[in-house]
Amino acid sequence: MKSYTLITGASTGFGKALAIECAQKKMNLILVSLPNSGLVELGSFLKSNFKINVLTFEIDLSTKENCHLLYNEVKKSKGSVKYLINNAGVLSNGLFENLSEDYFLTQIDVNITAPTLLTKLFIDDFKTNSPSGILNVSSMASFFHLPKKQVYSGTKAYLLSFSKSLRKELKKYGIWVSIVCPGGMNTTTGLCLQNRKLGWASRQSILNPEDAARETLKKFFKQKELIIPGTINKLFMFLDSVLPTSIKNKLTNRAI
Ligand SMILES: NC(=O)c1ccc[n+]([C@@H]2O[C@H](COP(=O)([O-])OP(=O)(O)OC[C@H]3O[C@@H](n4cnc5c(N)ncnc54)[C@H](OP(=O)(O)O)[C@@H]3O)[C@@H](O)[C@H]2O)c1
């Protein structure tokens, strides 16, 4: 069996940047995203340019059945997962009263259920490949209570809490769990446009996914528990710990 790094949501944005960074480190990859998103082409490109093994699976991870399907397909391909990067996520920026039921239920399935279930399904792989690791992609939104990001922030806060507890449980097997909480990143076109309209201070904190991925993987392999990419974002976290709530509320409302 070959050992792999499995990255969900690898077709674009932060997941794609993580995949390229891993490929440069000569890590074999299992890449997953929704169908018809250019994943197969990305896989072929990484395979031929970096001389690594790459398996691609176009699977919708919003159902329990499909998470099991992914696990079974990996086993059929004789793959074993050493590192799991739970990156796939459904973003949102809208008032709760305007979100459709289908939208936020899928968001909960992709952002919470899929990473939890995939972690459980591959747990024997992590034990076999120890030292091994799990990187869960949360968000700085997990620390703040932001209007227009209510369900999204809630899903990311779950991931933060789940990861910190699991890290304590799995340490004895030589498996570490890290959590990355990026601030804003210029990934989708929508986000790029939105980020341009931010105030000066918030704009300075926006990262390119490539820079965020480089810093994240460096710290992941140092087995850090919590990774906050970018100097300004670390400063925001420090200010969050010292400023009174009334001032923080004013600042976050203005930034949104
Ligand atoms: N961008 C930011 O500002 C920011 C900030 C903090 C945290 N994050 C987190 O970083 C992660 C990546 O975000 P991003 O900005 O790179 O997002 P993105 O560009 O929208 O990429 C999301 C990825 O997830 C995949 N995906 C979505 N739904 C899926 C499903 N049901 N099944 C399988 N794959 C699915 C997408 O596949 P397709 O391409 O096929 O649709 C895509 O590969 C997310 O977890 C997000 O919450 C982002």
CSV table of C-alpha atoms and ligand atoms in Angstrom, one decimal:
chain,number,residue,atom,x,y,z
A,1,MET,CA,0.0,0.0,0.0
A,2,LYS,CA,1.2,3.5,-0.9
A,3,SER,CA,0.8,6.3,1.7
A,4,TYR,CA,-0.9,9.5,0.6
A,5,THR,CA,-2.0,12.9,1.7
A,6,LEU,CA,-5.7,13.3,1.1
A,7,ILE,CA,-6.9,16.8,0.4
A,8,THR,CA,-10.6,17.6,0.1
A,9,GLY,CA,-11.7,20.7,-1.9
A,10,ALA,CA,-8.5,20.5,-3.9
A,11,SER,CA,-9.7,21.8,-7.2
A,12,THR,CA,-9.4,25.5,-6.4
A,13,GLY,CA,-8.6,28.2,-3.9
A,14,PHE,CA,-6.8,27.2,-0.7
A,15,GLY,CA,-7.1,23.4,-1.3
A,16,LYS,CA,-5.4,23.7,-4.7
A,17,ALA,CA,-2.6,25.8,-3.2
A,18,LEU,CA,-2.1,23.2,-0.4
A,19,ALA,CA,-2.0,20.5,-3.1
A,20,ILE,CA,0.7,22.3,-5.1
A,21,GLU,CA,2.7,22.9,-2.0
A,22,CYS,CA,2.5,19.2,-1.0
A,23,ALA,CA,3.4,18.1,-4.6
A,24,GLN,CA,6.5,20.3,-4.4
A,25,LYS,CA,7.4,18.3,-1.2
A,26,LYS,CA,7.1,15.1,-3.3
A,27,MET,CA,4.1,13.8,-1.3
A,28,ASN,CA,1.7,11.4,-3.1
A,29,LEU,CA,-1.8,12.9,-3.2
A,30,ILE,CA,-5.4,12.0,-3.2
A,31,LEU,CA,-7.4,15.0,-4.4
A,32,VAL,CA,-11.2,15.3,-3.9
A,33,SER,CA,-13.7,17.9,-5.1
A,34,LEU,CA,-17.1,18.2,-6.8
A,35,PRO,CA,-17.4,16.9,-10.4
A,36,ASN,CA,-16.2,19.0,-13.4
A,37,SER,CA,-14.1,21.4,-11.5
A,38,GLY,CA,-10.8,20.8,-13.3
A,39,LEU,CA,-9.6,18.4,-10.6
A,40,VAL,CA,-8.6,15.6,-13.1
A,41,GLU,CA,-6.5,18.1,-15.1
A,42,LEU,CA,-4.8,19.4,-11.9
A,43,GLY,CA,-4.0,15.8,-10.8
A,44,SER,CA,-2.4,15.0,-14.2
A,45,PHE,CA,-0.4,18.2,-14.1
A,46,LEU,CA,1.0,17.5,-10.6
A,47,LYS,CA,1.7,13.9,-11.5
A,48,SER,CA,3.7,14.6,-14.5
A,49,ASN,CA,5.5,17.7,-13.2
A,50,PHE,CA,6.4,16.5,-9.7
A,51,LYS,CA,6.7,12.7,-10.5
A,52,ILE,CA,4.4,11.7,-7.7
A,53,ASN,CA,1.3,9.4,-7.5
A,54,VAL,CA,-1.9,11.3,-7.7
A,55,LEU,CA,-5.4,9.9,-7.4
A,56,THR,CA,-8.4,12.1,-8.1
A,57,PHE,CA,-12.0,11.6,-7.0
A,58,GLU,CA,-14.9,13.8,-8.1
A,59,ILE,CA,-17.3,13.1,-5.2
A,60,ASP,CA,-19.8,15.3,-3.5
A,61,LEU,CA,-18.9,15.0,0.2
A,62,SER,CA,-22.2,16.4,1.4
A,63,THR,CA,-23.6,13.0,2.1
A,64,LYS,CA,-22.6,10.2,4.5
A,65,GLU,CA,-22.9,7.6,1.7
A,66,ASN,CA,-20.4,9.6,-0.5
A,67,CYS,CA,-17.9,9.9,2.3
A,68,HIS,CA,-18.0,6.1,2.6
A,69,LEU,CA,-17.8,5.8,-1.2
A,70,LEU,CA,-14.6,7.9,-1.1
A,71,TYR,CA,-13.1,5.6,1.6
A,72,ASN,CA,-14.0,2.5,-0.4
A,73,GLU,CA,-12.5,3.9,-3.6
A,74,VAL,CA,-9.2,4.8,-1.8
A,75,LYS,CA,-9.0,1.2,-0.5
A,76,LYS,CA,-9.8,-0.2,-3.9
A,77,SER,CA,-6.9,1.8,-5.3
A,78,LYS,CA,-4.7,0.3,-2.5
A,79,GLY,CA,-4.2,3.7,-1.0
A,80,SER,CA,-3.4,4.4,2.7
A,81,VAL,CA,-3.8,7.9,4.2
A,82,LYS,CA,-0.9,9.3,6.2
A,83,TYR,CA,-2.1,12.9,6.2
A,84,LEU,CA,-5.7,14.1,5.9
A,85,ILE,CA,-6.4,17.8,5.1
A,86,ASN,CA,-10.1,18.5,5.6
A,87,ASN,CA,-10.3,21.7,3.5
A,88,ALA,CA,-13.6,21.5,1.5
A,89,GLY,CA,-16.0,24.1,2.8
A,90,VAL,CA,-19.1,25.9,1.8
A,91,LEU,CA,-18.6,29.7,2.4
A,92,SER,CA,-21.4,32.2,2.9
A,93,ASN,CA,-21.9,35.9,3.6
A,94,GLY,CA,-25.6,36.6,3.9
A,95,LEU,CA,-28.4,37.3,6.4
A,96,PHE,CA,-29.7,34.1,8.1
A,97,GLU,CA,-33.3,35.1,7.2
A,98,ASN,CA,-32.3,35.0,3.5
A,99,LEU,CA,-30.4,31.7,3.5
A,100,SER,CA,-32.3,28.8,2.0
A,101,GLU,CA,-32.7,25.7,4.2
A,102,ASP,CA,-31.0,23.5,1.6
A,103,TYR,CA,-28.0,25.9,1.5
A,104,PHE,CA,-27.2,25.9,5.2
A,105,LEU,CA,-28.0,22.2,5.7
A,106,THR,CA,-25.5,21.4,3.0
A,107,GLN,CA,-23.0,23.8,4.6
A,108,ILE,CA,-23.3,22.0,7.9
A,109,ASP,CA,-22.9,18.6,6.0
A,110,VAL,CA,-19.8,19.7,4.1
A,111,ASN,CA,-18.2,21.8,6.9
A,112,ILE,CA,-18.9,19.6,9.9
A,113,THR,CA,-20.2,16.1,9.0
A,114,ALA,CA,-17.7,15.3,6.2
A,115,PRO,CA,-14.5,16.2,8.0
A,116,THR,CA,-15.7,14.4,11.1
A,117,LEU,CA,-16.7,11.2,9.2
A,118,LEU,CA,-13.6,11.1,7.1
A,119,THR,CA,-11.4,11.4,10.2
A,120,LYS,CA,-13.2,8.5,11.7
A,121,LEU,CA,-13.1,6.3,8.5
A,122,PHE,CA,-9.3,6.8,8.0
A,123,ILE,CA,-8.3,6.4,11.7
A,124,ASP,CA,-6.8,3.0,11.1
A,125,ASP,CA,-4.8,4.4,8.2
A,126,PHE,CA,-3.3,7.1,10.5
A,127,LYS,CA,-2.4,4.5,13.1
A,128,THR,CA,-0.6,2.3,10.5
A,129,ASN,CA,1.2,5.3,9.0
A,130,SER,CA,2.1,6.9,12.3
A,131,PRO,CA,3.7,9.5,12.7
A,132,SER,CA,0.7,10.9,10.8
A,133,GLY,CA,-1.4,14.0,11.0
A,134,ILE,CA,-4.8,15.6,10.4
A,135,LEU,CA,-5.1,19.3,9.3
A,136,ASN,CA,-8.6,20.8,9.7
A,137,VAL,CA,-9.3,24.0,7.9
A,138,SER,CA,-11.4,26.3,10.1
A,139,SER,CA,-11.4,30.1,9.9
A,140,MET,CA,-10.7,33.2,12.0
A,141,ALA,CA,-14.5,33.5,11.9
A,142,SER,CA,-14.5,30.6,14.4
A,143,PHE,CA,-13.3,33.1,17.1
A,144,PHE,CA,-15.7,36.0,16.3
A,145,HIS,CA,-19.4,36.3,16.3
A,146,LEU,CA,-20.0,37.9,12.9
A,147,PRO,CA,-23.2,39.1,11.3
A,148,LYS,CA,-23.8,37.5,7.9
A,149,LYS,CA,-21.6,34.5,8.8
A,150,GLN,CA,-23.7,32.9,11.5
A,151,VAL,CA,-23.9,29.3,10.3
A,152,TYR,CA,-20.5,29.4,8.6
A,153,SER,CA,-18.8,30.7,11.8
A,154,GLY,CA,-20.7,28.1,13.9
A,155,THR,CA,-19.4,25.2,11.6
A,156,LYS,CA,-15.9,26.5,11.9
A,157,ALA,CA,-16.1,26.9,15.7
A,158,TYR,CA,-17.1,23.2,15.8
A,159,LEU,CA,-14.0,22.2,13.8
A,160,LEU,CA,-11.8,24.2,16.2
A,161,SER,CA,-13.3,22.5,19.3
A,162,PHE,CA,-13.4,19.0,17.7
A,163,SER,CA,-9.7,19.3,16.6
A,164,LYS,CA,-8.4,20.4,20.0
A,165,SER,CA,-10.2,17.6,21.8
A,166,LEU,CA,-9.2,15.0,19.2
A,167,ARG,CA,-5.6,16.1,19.3
A,168,LYS,CA,-5.4,15.1,23.0
A,169,GLU,CA,-7.0,11.7,22.3
A,170,LEU,CA,-4.8,10.7,19.3
A,171,LYS,CA,-1.5,11.9,20.7
A,172,LYS,CA,-0.8,8.5,22.2
A,173,TYR,CA,-0.8,6.9,18.7
A,174,GLY,CA,1.7,9.4,17.2
A,175,ILE,CA,-1.1,11.1,15.3
A,176,TRP,CA,-1.2,14.9,15.7
A,177,VAL,CA,-4.2,17.2,14.8
A,178,SER,CA,-3.6,20.8,13.7
A,179,ILE,CA,-6.2,23.4,13.0
A,180,VAL,CA,-5.6,26.3,10.6
A,181,CYS,CA,-7.7,29.5,11.0
A,182,PRO,CA,-7.1,31.7,8.0
A,183,GLY,CA,-8.4,35.2,7.8
A,184,GLY,CA,-9.6,36.5,4.4
A,185,MET,CA,-8.0,35.0,1.3
A,186,ASN,CA,-8.3,35.9,-2.3
A,187,THR,CA,-9.7,32.6,-3.5
A,188,THR,CA,-13.0,32.9,-5.4
A,189,THR,CA,-13.8,35.8,-7.7
A,190,GLY,CA,-16.6,36.9,-5.4
A,191,LEU,CA,-14.2,37.1,-2.4
A,192,CYS,CA,-11.6,39.0,-4.4
A,193,LEU,CA,-14.2,41.6,-5.3
A,194,GLN,CA,-15.6,41.7,-1.7
A,195,ASN,CA,-12.1,42.0,-0.2
A,196,ARG,CA,-11.4,45.1,-2.3
A,197,LYS,CA,-14.3,46.9,-0.7
A,198,LEU,CA,-12.9,46.3,2.9
A,199,GLY,CA,-11.5,49.1,5.0
A,200,TRP,CA,-7.8,49.7,4.9
A,201,ALA,CA,-6.9,47.7,8.1
A,202,SER,CA,-8.9,44.6,7.0
A,203,ARG,CA,-7.5,44.8,3.5
A,204,GLN,CA,-4.0,44.5,4.9
A,205,SER,CA,-4.9,41.1,6.4
A,206,ILE,CA,-6.0,39.5,3.2
A,207,LEU,CA,-3.6,36.7,2.0
A,208,ASN,CA,-3.0,35.0,-1.2
A,209,PRO,CA,-3.9,31.3,-0.9
A,210,GLU,CA,-0.3,30.3,-1.9
A,211,ASP,CA,1.3,32.3,0.9
A,212,ALA,CA,-1.2,31.0,3.4
A,213,ALA,CA,-0.7,27.4,2.2
A,214,ARG,CA,3.1,27.7,2.5
A,215,GLU,CA,3.0,29.0,6.1
A,216,THR,CA,0.3,26.5,7.1
A,217,LEU,CA,2.2,23.4,5.9
A,218,LYS,CA,5.4,24.6,7.5
A,219,LYS,CA,3.6,24.8,10.8
A,220,PHE,CA,1.6,21.7,10.3
A,221,PHE,CA,4.8,19.6,9.9
A,222,LYS,CA,6.1,21.3,13.1
A,223,GLN,CA,2.9,19.7,14.6
A,224,LYS,CA,1.6,23.1,15.9
A,225,GLU,CA,-1.9,22.9,17.3
A,226,LEU,CA,-3.3,26.2,16.1
A,227,ILE,CA,-2.1,27.9,12.9
A,228,ILE,CA,-3.1,31.5,12.1
A,229,PRO,CA,-1.5,32.5,8.8
A,230,GLY,CA,-0.3,36.1,8.3
A,231,THR,CA,1.3,38.6,10.7
A,232,ILE,CA,-1.7,41.0,10.7
A,233,ASN,CA,-4.1,38.2,11.5
A,234,LYS,CA,-1.9,37.1,14.5
A,235,LEU,CA,-2.1,40.8,15.6
A,236,PHE,CA,-5.9,40.7,15.3
A,237,MET,CA,-6.0,37.6,17.5
A,238,PHE,CA,-3.8,39.4,20.1
A,239,LEU,CA,-6.1,42.5,20.1
A,240,ASP,CA,-9.1,40.2,20.4
A,241,SER,CA,-7.6,38.9,23.7
A,242,VAL,CA,-7.0,42.4,25.2
A,243,LEU,CA,-9.8,44.7,23.8
A,244,PRO,CA,-13.1,45.1,25.7
A,245,THR,CA,-16.1,43.4,23.9
A,246,SER,CA,-17.9,46.7,23.2
A,247,ILE,CA,-14.9,48.0,21.1
A,248,LYS,CA,-14.5,44.6,19.4
A,249,ASN,CA,-18.2,44.6,18.4
A,250,LYS,CA,-17.9,48.1,16.9
A,251,LEU,CA,-14.8,47.1,14.9
A,252,THR,CA,-16.2,43.8,13.6
A,253,ASN,CA,-19.5,45.5,12.6
A,254,ARG,CA,-17.6,48.2,10.7
A,255,ALA,CA,-15.4,45.6,9.0
A,256,ILE,CA,-18.4,43.6,7.8
B,1,LIG,N1,-11.3,32.2,1.3
B,1,LIG,C1,-11.3,32.6,2.5
B,1,LIG,O1,-11.3,33.9,2.7
B,1,LIG,C2,-11.3,31.7,3.7
B,1,LIG,C3,-11.0,32.2,4.9
B,1,LIG,C4,-11.0,31.3,6.0
B,1,LIG,C5,-11.2,30.0,5.8
B,1,LIG,N2,-11.4,29.5,4.6
B,1,LIG,C6,-11.7,28.0,4.4
B,1,LIG,O2,-10.8,27.5,3.5
B,1,LIG,C7,-11.4,26.4,2.9
B,1,LIG,C8,-11.2,26.6,1.4
B,1,LIG,O3,-11.9,27.8,1.0
B,1,LIG,P1,-11.7,28.5,-0.4
B,1,LIG,O4,-11.9,29.9,-0.2
B,1,LIG,O5,-10.5,27.9,-1.1
B,1,LIG,O6,-13.0,28.0,-1.1
B,1,LIG,P2,-13.4,27.6,-2.6
B,1,LIG,O7,-12.4,28.3,-3.6
B,1,LIG,O8,-14.8,27.8,-2.8
B,1,LIG,O9,-13.0,26.1,-2.7
B,1,LIG,C9,-13.8,25.2,-2.0
B,1,LIG,C10,-13.4,23.8,-2.3
B,1,LIG,O10,-14.3,22.9,-1.7
B,1,LIG,C11,-14.9,22.0,-2.6
B,1,LIG,N3,-16.2,21.6,-2.2
B,1,LIG,C12,-17.3,22.4,-1.9
B,1,LIG,N4,-18.4,21.7,-1.7
B,1,LIG,C13,-18.0,20.4,-1.8
B,1,LIG,C14,-18.7,19.2,-1.7
B,1,LIG,N5,-20.0,19.1,-1.4
B,1,LIG,N6,-18.0,18.0,-1.9
B,1,LIG,C15,-16.7,18.1,-2.3
B,1,LIG,N7,-16.0,19.2,-2.4
B,1,LIG,C16,-16.6,20.4,-2.2
B,1,LIG,C17,-14.9,22.8,-3.9
B,1,LIG,O11,-15.0,22.0,-5.0
B,1,LIG,P3,-15.5,22.6,-6.5
B,1,LIG,O12,-14.3,23.4,-7.0
B,1,LIG,O13,-15.7,21.3,-7.3
B,1,LIG,O14,-16.7,23.4,-6.2
B,1,LIG,C18,-13.6,23.5,-3.8
B,1,LIG,O15,-12.6,22.6,-4.2
B,1,LIG,C19,-12.8,26.3,3.3
B,1,LIG,O16,-13.0,25.4,4.3
B,1,LIG,C20,-13.1,27.7,3.9
B,1,LIG,O17,-14.1,27.7,4.9
B,1,LIG,C21,-11.5,30.3,3.5
